[in-house]
XYZ file of C-alpha atoms in Angstrom:
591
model
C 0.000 0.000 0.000
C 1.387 3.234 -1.077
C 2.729 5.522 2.210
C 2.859 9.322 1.631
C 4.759 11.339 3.947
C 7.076 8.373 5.717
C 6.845 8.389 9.308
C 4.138 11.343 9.706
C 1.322 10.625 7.527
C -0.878 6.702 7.907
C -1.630 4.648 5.022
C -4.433 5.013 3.766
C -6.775 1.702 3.696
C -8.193 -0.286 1.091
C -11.714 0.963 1.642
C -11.118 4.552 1.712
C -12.464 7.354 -0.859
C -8.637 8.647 -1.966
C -10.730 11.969 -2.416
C -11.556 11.854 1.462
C -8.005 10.886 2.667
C -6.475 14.004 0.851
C -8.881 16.244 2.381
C -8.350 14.569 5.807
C -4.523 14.167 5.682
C -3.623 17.672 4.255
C -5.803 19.374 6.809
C -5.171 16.788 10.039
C -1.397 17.177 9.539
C -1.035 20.860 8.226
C 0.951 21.801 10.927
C 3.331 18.825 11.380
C 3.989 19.219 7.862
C 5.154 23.112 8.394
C 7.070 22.015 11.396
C 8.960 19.240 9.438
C 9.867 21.247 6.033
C 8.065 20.881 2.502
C 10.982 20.109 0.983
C 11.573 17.044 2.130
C 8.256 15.879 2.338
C 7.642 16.573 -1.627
C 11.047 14.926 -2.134
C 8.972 12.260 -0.221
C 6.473 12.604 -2.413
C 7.874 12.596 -5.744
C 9.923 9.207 -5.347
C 6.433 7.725 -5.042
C 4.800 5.998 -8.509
C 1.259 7.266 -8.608
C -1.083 4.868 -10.575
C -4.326 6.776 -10.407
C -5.095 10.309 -11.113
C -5.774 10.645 -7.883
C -2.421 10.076 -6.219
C -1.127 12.376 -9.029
C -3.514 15.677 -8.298
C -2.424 14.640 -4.804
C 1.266 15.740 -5.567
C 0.243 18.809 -7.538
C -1.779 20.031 -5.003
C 1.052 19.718 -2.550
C 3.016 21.497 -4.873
C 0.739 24.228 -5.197
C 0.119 23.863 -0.949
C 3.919 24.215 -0.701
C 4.166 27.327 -2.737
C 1.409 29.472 -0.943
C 3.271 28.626 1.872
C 6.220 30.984 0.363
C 5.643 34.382 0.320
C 3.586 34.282 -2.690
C 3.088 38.034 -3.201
C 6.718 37.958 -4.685
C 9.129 36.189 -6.702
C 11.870 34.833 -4.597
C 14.185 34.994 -7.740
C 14.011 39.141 -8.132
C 15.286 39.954 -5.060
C 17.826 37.312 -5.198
C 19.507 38.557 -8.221
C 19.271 41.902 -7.586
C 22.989 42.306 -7.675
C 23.608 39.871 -10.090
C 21.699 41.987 -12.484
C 22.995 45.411 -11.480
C 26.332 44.029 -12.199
C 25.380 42.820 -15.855
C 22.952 45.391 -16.430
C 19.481 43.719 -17.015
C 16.792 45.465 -16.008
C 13.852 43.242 -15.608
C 10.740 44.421 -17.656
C 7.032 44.038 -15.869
C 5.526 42.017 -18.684
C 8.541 39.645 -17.796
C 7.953 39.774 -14.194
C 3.977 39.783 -14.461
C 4.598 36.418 -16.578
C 6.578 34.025 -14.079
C 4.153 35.232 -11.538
C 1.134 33.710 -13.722
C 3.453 30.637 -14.840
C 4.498 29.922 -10.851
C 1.690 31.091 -8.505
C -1.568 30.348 -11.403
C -0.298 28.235 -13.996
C 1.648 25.502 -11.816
C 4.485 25.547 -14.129
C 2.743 24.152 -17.592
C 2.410 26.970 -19.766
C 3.484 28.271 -23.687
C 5.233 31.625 -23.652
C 4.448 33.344 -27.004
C 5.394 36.690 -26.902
C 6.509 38.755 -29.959
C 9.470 38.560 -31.178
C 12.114 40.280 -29.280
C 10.129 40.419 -26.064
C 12.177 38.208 -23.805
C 10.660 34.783 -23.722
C 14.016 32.812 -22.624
C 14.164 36.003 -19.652
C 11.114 34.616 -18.911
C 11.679 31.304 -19.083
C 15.182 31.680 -17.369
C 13.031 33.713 -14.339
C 10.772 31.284 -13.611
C 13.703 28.566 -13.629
C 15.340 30.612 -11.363
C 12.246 30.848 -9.127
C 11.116 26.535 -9.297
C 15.307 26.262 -7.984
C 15.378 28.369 -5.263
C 11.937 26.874 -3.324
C 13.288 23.278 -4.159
C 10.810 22.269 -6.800
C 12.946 21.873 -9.264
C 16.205 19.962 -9.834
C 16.248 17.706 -13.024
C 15.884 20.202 -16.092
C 16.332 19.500 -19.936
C 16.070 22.177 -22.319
C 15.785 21.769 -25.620
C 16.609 24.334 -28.543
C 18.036 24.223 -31.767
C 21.654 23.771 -32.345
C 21.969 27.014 -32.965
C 20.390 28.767 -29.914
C 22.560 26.255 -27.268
C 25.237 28.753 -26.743
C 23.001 31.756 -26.507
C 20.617 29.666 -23.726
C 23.571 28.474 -21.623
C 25.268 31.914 -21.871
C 21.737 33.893 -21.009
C 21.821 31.604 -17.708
C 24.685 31.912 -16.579
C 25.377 35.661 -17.031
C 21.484 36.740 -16.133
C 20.631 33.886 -13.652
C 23.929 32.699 -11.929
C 22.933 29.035 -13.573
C 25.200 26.794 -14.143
C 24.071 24.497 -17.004
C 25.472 22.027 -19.431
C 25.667 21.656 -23.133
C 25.197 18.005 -24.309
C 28.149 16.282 -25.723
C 27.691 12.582 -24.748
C 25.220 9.858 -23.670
C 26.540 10.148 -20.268
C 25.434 13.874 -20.159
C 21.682 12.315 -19.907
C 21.870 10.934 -16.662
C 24.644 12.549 -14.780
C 24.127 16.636 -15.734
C 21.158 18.259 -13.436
C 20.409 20.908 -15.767
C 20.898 20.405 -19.605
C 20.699 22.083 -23.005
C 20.678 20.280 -25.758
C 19.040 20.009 -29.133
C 16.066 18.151 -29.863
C 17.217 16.973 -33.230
C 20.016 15.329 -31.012
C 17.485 14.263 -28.365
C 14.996 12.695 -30.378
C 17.327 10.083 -32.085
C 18.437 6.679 -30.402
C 20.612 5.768 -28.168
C 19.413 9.187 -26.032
C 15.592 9.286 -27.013
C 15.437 6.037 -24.445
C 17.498 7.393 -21.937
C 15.664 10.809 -21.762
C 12.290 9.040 -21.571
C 13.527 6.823 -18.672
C 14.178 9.945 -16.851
C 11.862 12.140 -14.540
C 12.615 15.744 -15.183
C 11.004 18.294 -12.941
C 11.182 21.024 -15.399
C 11.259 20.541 -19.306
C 11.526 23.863 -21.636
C 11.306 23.538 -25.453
C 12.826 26.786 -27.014
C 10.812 27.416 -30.751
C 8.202 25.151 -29.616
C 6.207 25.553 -33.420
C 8.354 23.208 -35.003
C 6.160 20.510 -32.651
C 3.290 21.582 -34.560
C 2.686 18.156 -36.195
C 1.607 15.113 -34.419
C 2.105 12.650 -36.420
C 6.418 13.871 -36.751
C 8.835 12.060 -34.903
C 9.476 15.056 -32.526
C 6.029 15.669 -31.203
C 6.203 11.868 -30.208
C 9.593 12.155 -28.632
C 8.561 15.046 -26.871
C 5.012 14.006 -25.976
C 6.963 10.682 -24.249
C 9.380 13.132 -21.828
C 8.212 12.167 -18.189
C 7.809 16.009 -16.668
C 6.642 17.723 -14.309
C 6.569 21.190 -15.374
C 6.564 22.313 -18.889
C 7.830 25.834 -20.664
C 7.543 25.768 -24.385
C 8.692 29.046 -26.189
C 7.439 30.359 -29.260
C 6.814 33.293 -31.058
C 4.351 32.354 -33.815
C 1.960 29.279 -31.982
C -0.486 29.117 -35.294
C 1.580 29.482 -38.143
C -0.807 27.905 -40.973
C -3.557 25.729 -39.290
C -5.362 26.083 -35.810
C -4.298 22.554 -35.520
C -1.334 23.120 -34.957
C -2.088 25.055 -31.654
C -4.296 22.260 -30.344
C -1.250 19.996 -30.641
C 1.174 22.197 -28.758
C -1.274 22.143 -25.831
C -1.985 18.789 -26.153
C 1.818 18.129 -25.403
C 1.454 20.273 -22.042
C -1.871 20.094 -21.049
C -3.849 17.673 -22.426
C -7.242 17.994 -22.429
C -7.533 21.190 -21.924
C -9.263 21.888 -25.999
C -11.262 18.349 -25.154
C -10.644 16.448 -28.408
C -10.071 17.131 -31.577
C -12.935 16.467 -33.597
C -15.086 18.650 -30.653
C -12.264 21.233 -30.588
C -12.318 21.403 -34.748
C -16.491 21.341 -34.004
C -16.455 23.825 -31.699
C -14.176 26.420 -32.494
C -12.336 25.990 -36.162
C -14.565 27.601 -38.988
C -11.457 27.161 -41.400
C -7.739 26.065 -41.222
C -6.535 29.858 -40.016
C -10.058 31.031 -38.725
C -11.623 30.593 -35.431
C -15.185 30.228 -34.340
C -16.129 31.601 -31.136
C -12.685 33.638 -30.695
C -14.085 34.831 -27.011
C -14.390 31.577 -25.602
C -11.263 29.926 -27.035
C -9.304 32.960 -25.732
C -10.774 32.140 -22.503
C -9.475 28.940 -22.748
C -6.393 29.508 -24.324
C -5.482 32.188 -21.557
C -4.948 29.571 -18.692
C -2.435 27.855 -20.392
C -0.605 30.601 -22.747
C 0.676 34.161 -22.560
C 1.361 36.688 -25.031
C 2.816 39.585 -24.922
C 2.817 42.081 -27.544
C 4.760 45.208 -28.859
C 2.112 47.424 -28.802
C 0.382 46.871 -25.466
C 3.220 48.990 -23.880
C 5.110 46.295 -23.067
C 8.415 47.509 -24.363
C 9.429 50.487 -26.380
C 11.964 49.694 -28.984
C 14.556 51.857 -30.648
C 14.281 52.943 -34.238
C 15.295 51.375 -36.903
C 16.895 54.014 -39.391
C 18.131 52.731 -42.855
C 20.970 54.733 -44.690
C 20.298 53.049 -48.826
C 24.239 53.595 -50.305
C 23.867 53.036 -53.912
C 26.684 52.457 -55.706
C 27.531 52.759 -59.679
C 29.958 50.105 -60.872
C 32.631 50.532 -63.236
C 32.291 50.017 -67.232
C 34.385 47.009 -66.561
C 32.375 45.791 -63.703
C 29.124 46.387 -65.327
C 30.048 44.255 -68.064
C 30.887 41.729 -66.384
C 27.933 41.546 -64.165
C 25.941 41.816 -67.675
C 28.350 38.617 -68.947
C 27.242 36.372 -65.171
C 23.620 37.102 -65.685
C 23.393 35.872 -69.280
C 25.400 33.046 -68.337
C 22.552 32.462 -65.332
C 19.903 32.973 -67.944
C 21.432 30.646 -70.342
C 21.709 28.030 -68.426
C 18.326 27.970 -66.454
C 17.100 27.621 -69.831
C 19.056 24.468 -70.135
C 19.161 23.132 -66.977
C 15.213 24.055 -66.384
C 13.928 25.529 -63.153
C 14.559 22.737 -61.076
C 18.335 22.967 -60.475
C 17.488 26.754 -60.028
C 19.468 27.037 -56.548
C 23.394 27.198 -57.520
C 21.894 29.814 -60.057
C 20.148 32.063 -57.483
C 23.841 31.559 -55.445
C 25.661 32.783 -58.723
C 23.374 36.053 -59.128
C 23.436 37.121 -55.471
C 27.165 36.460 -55.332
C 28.099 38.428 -58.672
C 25.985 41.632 -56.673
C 29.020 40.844 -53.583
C 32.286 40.007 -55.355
C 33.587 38.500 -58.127
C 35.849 36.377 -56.282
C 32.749 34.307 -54.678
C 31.742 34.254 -58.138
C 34.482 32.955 -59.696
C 34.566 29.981 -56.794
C 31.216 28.825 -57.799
C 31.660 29.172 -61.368
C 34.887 26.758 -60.673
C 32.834 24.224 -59.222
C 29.161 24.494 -61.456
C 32.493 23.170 -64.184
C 32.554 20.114 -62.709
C 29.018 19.461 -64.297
C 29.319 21.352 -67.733
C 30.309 19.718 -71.335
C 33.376 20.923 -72.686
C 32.166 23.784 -74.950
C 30.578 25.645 -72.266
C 33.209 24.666 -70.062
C 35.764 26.783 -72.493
C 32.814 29.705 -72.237
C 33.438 29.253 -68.544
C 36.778 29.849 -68.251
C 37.042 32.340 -70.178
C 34.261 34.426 -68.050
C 36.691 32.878 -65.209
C 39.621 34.636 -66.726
C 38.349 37.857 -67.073
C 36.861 37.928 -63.146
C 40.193 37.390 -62.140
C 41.581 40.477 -64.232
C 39.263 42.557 -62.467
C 41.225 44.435 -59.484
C 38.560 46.713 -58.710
C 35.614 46.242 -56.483
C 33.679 49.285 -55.984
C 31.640 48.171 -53.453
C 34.415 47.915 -51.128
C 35.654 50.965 -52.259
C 32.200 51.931 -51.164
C 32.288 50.249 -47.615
C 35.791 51.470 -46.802
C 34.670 55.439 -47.168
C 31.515 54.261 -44.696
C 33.393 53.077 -42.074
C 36.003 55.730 -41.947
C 33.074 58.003 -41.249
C 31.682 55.541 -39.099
C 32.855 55.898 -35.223
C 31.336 52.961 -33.047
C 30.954 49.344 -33.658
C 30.288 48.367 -36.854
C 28.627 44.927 -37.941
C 29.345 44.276 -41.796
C 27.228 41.184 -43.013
C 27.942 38.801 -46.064
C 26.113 35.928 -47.317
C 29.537 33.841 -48.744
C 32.768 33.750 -46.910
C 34.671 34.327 -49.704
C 33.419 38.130 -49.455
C 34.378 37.930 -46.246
C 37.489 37.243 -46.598
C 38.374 39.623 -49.356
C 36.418 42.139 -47.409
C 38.833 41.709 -44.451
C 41.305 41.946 -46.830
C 40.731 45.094 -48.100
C 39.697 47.054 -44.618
C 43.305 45.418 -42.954
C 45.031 46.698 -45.688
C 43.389 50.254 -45.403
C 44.514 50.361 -41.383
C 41.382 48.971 -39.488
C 41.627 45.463 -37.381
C 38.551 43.351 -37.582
C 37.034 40.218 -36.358
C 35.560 37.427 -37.996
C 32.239 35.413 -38.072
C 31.496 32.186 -39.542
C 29.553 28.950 -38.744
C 32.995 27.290 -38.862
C 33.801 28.578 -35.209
C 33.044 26.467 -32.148
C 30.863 27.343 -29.726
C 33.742 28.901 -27.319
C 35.334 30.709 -30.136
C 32.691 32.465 -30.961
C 31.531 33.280 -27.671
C 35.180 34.726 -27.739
C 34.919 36.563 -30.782
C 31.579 38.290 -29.122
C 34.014 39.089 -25.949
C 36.789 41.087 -28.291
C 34.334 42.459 -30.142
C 32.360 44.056 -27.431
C 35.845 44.916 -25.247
C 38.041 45.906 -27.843
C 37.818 45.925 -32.052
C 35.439 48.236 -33.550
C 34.631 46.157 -36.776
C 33.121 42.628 -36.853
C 32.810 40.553 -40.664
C 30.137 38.003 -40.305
C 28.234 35.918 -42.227
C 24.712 34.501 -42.261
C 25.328 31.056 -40.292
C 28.264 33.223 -37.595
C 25.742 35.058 -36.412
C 23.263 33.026 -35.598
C 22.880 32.092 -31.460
C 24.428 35.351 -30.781
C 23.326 38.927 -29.438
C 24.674 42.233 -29.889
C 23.193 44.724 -28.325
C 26.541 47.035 -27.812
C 26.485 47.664 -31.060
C 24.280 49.637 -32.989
C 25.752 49.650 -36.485
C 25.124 47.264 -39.404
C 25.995 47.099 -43.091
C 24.257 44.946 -45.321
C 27.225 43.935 -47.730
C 25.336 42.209 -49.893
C 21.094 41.672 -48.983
C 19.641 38.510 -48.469
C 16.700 38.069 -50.937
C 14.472 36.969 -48.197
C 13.201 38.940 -45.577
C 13.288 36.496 -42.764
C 17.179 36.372 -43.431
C 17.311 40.162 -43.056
C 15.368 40.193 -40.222
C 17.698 37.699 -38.268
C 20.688 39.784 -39.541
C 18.737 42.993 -37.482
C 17.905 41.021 -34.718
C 21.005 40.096 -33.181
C 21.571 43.838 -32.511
C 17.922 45.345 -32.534
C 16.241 43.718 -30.294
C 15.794 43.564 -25.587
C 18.457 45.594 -24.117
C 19.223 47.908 -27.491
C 19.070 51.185 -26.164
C 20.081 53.119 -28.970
C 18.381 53.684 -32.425
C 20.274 51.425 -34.857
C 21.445 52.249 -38.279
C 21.089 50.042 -41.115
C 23.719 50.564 -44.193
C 22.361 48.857 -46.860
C 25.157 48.662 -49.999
C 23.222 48.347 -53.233
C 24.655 47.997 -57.094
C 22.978 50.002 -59.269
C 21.426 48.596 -62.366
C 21.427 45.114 -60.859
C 18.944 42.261 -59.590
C 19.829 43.910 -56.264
C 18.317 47.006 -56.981
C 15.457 45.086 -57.069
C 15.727 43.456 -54.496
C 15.477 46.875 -52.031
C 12.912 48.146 -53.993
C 11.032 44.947 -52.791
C 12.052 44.857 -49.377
C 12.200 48.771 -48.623
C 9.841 50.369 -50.475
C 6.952 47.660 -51.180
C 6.524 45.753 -48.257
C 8.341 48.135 -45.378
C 10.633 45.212 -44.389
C 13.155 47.514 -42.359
C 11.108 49.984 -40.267
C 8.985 47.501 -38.594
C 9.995 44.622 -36.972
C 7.425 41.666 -38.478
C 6.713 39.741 -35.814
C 5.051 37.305 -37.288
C 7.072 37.466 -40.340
C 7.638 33.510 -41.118
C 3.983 32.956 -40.256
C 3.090 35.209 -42.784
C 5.356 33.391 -45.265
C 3.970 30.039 -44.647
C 0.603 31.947 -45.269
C 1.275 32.711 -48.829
C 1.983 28.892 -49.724
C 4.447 30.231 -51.767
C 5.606 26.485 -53.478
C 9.056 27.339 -53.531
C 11.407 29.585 -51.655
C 10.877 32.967 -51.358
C 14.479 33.391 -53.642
C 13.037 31.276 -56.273
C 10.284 32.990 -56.423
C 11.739 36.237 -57.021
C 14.284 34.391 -59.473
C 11.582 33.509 -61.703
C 10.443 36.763 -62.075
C 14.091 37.986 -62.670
C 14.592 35.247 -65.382
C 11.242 35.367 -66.888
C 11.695 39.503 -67.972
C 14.148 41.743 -69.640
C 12.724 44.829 -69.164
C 13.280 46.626 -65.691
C 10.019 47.990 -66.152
C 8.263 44.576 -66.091
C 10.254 43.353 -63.595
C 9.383 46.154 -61.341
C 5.663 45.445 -61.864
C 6.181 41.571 -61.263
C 7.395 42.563 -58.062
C 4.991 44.794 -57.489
C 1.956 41.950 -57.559
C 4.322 39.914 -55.338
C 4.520 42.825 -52.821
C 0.873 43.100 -52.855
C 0.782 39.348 -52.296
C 2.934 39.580 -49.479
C 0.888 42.523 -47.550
C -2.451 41.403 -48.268
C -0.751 37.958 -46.528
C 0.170 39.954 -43.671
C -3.505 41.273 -43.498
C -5.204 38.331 -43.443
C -2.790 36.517 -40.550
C -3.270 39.434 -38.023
C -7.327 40.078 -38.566
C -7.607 35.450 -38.159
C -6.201 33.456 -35.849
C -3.989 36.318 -34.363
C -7.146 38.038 -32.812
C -6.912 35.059 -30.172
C -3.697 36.365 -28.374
């Protein structure tokens, strides 16, 4: 017979109502429970196996009994890092503060965080860890993120929250680490998806919780199979293209809670992205997720101020540029659209420098016949006669009249390199960024930057996982063609904690595809002086078919004319906002 509370509380007999006994027991031995110390008698409690449901609201109600018992007006955590903070400057915002008091004190630890982009979710997250640690609820805690976010989640612990936590590296790191990050493409493959469901964690937190939006995938089983107690998922966009998808996410912390599907779809889906009686889910929805948005005062961001540079190649370079994107045209012709990616790569590069160019030209060779491979090298030949790059030219007058920090993005690293090149050569010492770089270096790199050198080179993949809010500088060296790749580029430095305006540099070639390409992203759809949210929601909404790149590629290949092109990309622009219309007046109107 199962014994709660060794040596204070009775067993409870075979003919007793288990409803009855928890009354009786909780109230009968209230206060030689405070006299003995909830945290061993939950410790007590937890190495129990509960067969019933029952013996399992039992524990959560002595959970929740234990944590009224604590000074619940306040979070325990604030005042405990209040030095820890003033040291490392964080200032704890109220929608950040008013959300781990819902999570801890209403929400008994099983909740979705969704605010807006840039809002501080893993703050959040990181608070109410802090919080479940110090009253001894919590000890056994797996996180799970995306490769790329591990650094950023161990370093945001340690610096904000005085946690120590591990990164996982082996199978041993499982069992033995108390609190671990890891990724959950790691976690959900064998041997460690059966070690991490033999283990009772107190506190699981899934970091971009979205991409569990499918049932039926591998991860939403894995995940679904985790023994936990308490249950963070963080995401910024919970209904990305079907109201299902929401259901599922709380089915994985709170099941139940939307009854089941076919009388959740019944009740309250009228179609995939629209919801019938908004009011009522909202009601629902509201006990087990918060949002937080930009424009409920929550935060008030810097500006964003963009500085367009266009710049007018040389006769030379011009030609050349002319040469690359009738070779692209040629051979899409050939090759047909569906080998259109080392194409869109050879257009955007030619709009950077030749000498990416020229590298991918080299290795498209390796697949050519041997006429066009003589075409090839001669186009080869001539790139490499070129010693002029007026781009760079460009981008070393900017940052001689540029004082602070500076951020200079590339897409390949073969700009990168030649771009270090040239600003070494004119006197300035820089850093660089690429996905090359383990975790520590880079987390090095950050430290110089921020202490010492005033220019850092990065490209798309180096700055991913990283923040810089010190800096308030960027230049575009070349722009990504789609926004959400721009909009990570912006967000490591505009974003919590920025508290100056940042300025955007944006490099463009003149009578080139990128031309277009800020036309689109400036001037049509706003891309720069509003942070989107929302904005890969919005491109799942379109149901594009292809990339966003390939779309724009077709238009590119498919016209001559600048004129038409511009009016192609009009309509797409259109597409795009009318997109963004429809996602914020459906399922948005929930949160």
């Amino acid at each position: 017979m199962l014994q709660l509370f060794p040596g204070l509380l009775r067993t409870q007999t075979k003919n007793e109502s288990p409803a009855l006994f928890h009354e009786e027991t909780l109230t009968h031995y209230k206060s030689e429970v405070l006299a003995r110390g909830f945290k061993e008698i939950v410790s007590d409690l937890r190495r129990q196996h509960y067969d019933t449901w029952d013996w399992y609201t039992l524990a959560k109600r002595a959970d929740a009994f234990m944590i009224r018992q604590q000074e619940t007006d306040e979070l325990l955590a604030v005042e405990y890092l209040k030095e820890r903070w003033k040291q490392v400057g964080v200032v704890p915002y109220q929608h950040q503060l008013q959300t781990a008091r819902r999570v801890v004190f209403e929400m008994q630890g099983q909740a979705i965080l969704a605010d807006e982009v840039g809002l501080g979710k893993t703050i959040e997250a990181g608070l109410i860890l802090k919080e479940y640690l110090l009253r001894g609820l919590v000890k056994k805690v797996l996180i799970l993120a995306p490769a790329s976010l591990l650094w950023q989640w161990y370093h945001e612990l340690y610096e904000k929250f005085g946690i120590n936590a591990g990164i996982q590296r082996s199978e041993w790191d499982w069992t033995y680490s108390d609190i671990l990050i890891a990724s959950l493409d790691t976690a959900k493959r064998e041997p460690h998806a059966s070690t991490i469901g033999s283990i009772p964690y107190d506190l699981l937190i899934i970091d971009e919780a979205h991409k569990l939006k499918n049932s039926s995938t591998v991860s939403y089983r894995f995940v679904n199979a985790i023994q936990k107690k308490y249950c963070l998922m963080l995401t910024a966009t919970p209904v990305q293209n079907d109201l299902k998808e929401l259901y599922n996410l709380i089915g994985l912390i709170k099941p139940g809670q939307l009854g089941s599907y076919r009388s959740f779809k019944e009740r309250f889906i009228q179609d995939k992205r629209t919801p019938k009686n908004p009011h009522e889910l909202k009601g629902l929805l509201s006990q087990i997720m918060i949002r937080n948005r930009r424009d409920e005062g929550t935060i008030q961001f810097t500006k964003r101020i963009v500085h367009p540079i266009v710049i007018s190649m040389t006769p030379k370079e011009q030609e050349l540029y002319n040469r690359v994107t009738q070779f692209v045209r040629a051979r899409s012709q050939q090759t047909g659209m569906q080998n259109i990616l080392p194409l869109i790569t050879l257009q955007r590069e030619v709009c950077s420098t030749f000498l990416a160019t020229a590298l991918t030209l080299e290795k498209m060779m390796l697949n050519m016949e041997f006429q066009q491979m003589e075409q090839v090298a001669d186009l080869l030949k001539e790139l490499a006669d070129v010693k002029q790059n007026s781009k760079c030219d460009a981008l070393e007058r900017l940052v001689g009249e540029l004082h602070d920090k500076i951020i200079i993005f590339t897409e390949y690293k073969a700009s990168q390199e030649y771009i270090r090149y040239r600003l070494e050569r004119a006197g300035y010492k820089t850093l660089a960024f690429d996905g090359t770089l383990s975790r520590g270096k880079k987390q090095w790199i950050r430290h110089m930057f921020q202490k010492e050198a005033q220019i850092l080179v990065s490209t798309e993949s180096g700055g991913e996982g990283l923040n810089f809010q010190f800096c308030n500088q960027i230049v575009n060296f070349d722009l990504p063609w789609n926004p959400m790749r721009l909009e990570q580029r912006i967000g490591r430095v505009h974003r919590l904690g920025q508290a100056r305006d940042v300025h955007i540099f944006n490099l463009i070639t003149k009578d080139t595809i990128e031309e277009h390409i800020m036309y689109l992203l400036h001037q049509k759809i706003n891309m720069f002086e509003t942070i989107i949210g929302e904005l890969d929601t919005i491109l799942l909404h379109l149901n594009l078919g292809k990339s966003f790149e390939s779309e724009i590629m077709e238009i590119f290949l498919a016209h001559d004319e600048q004129e038409k092109i511009r009016e192609k990309l009009d309509r797409f622009g259109e597409r795009f906002i009318k997109g963004q219309d429809e996602v914020r007046t459906s399922a948005w109107e929930l949160f």
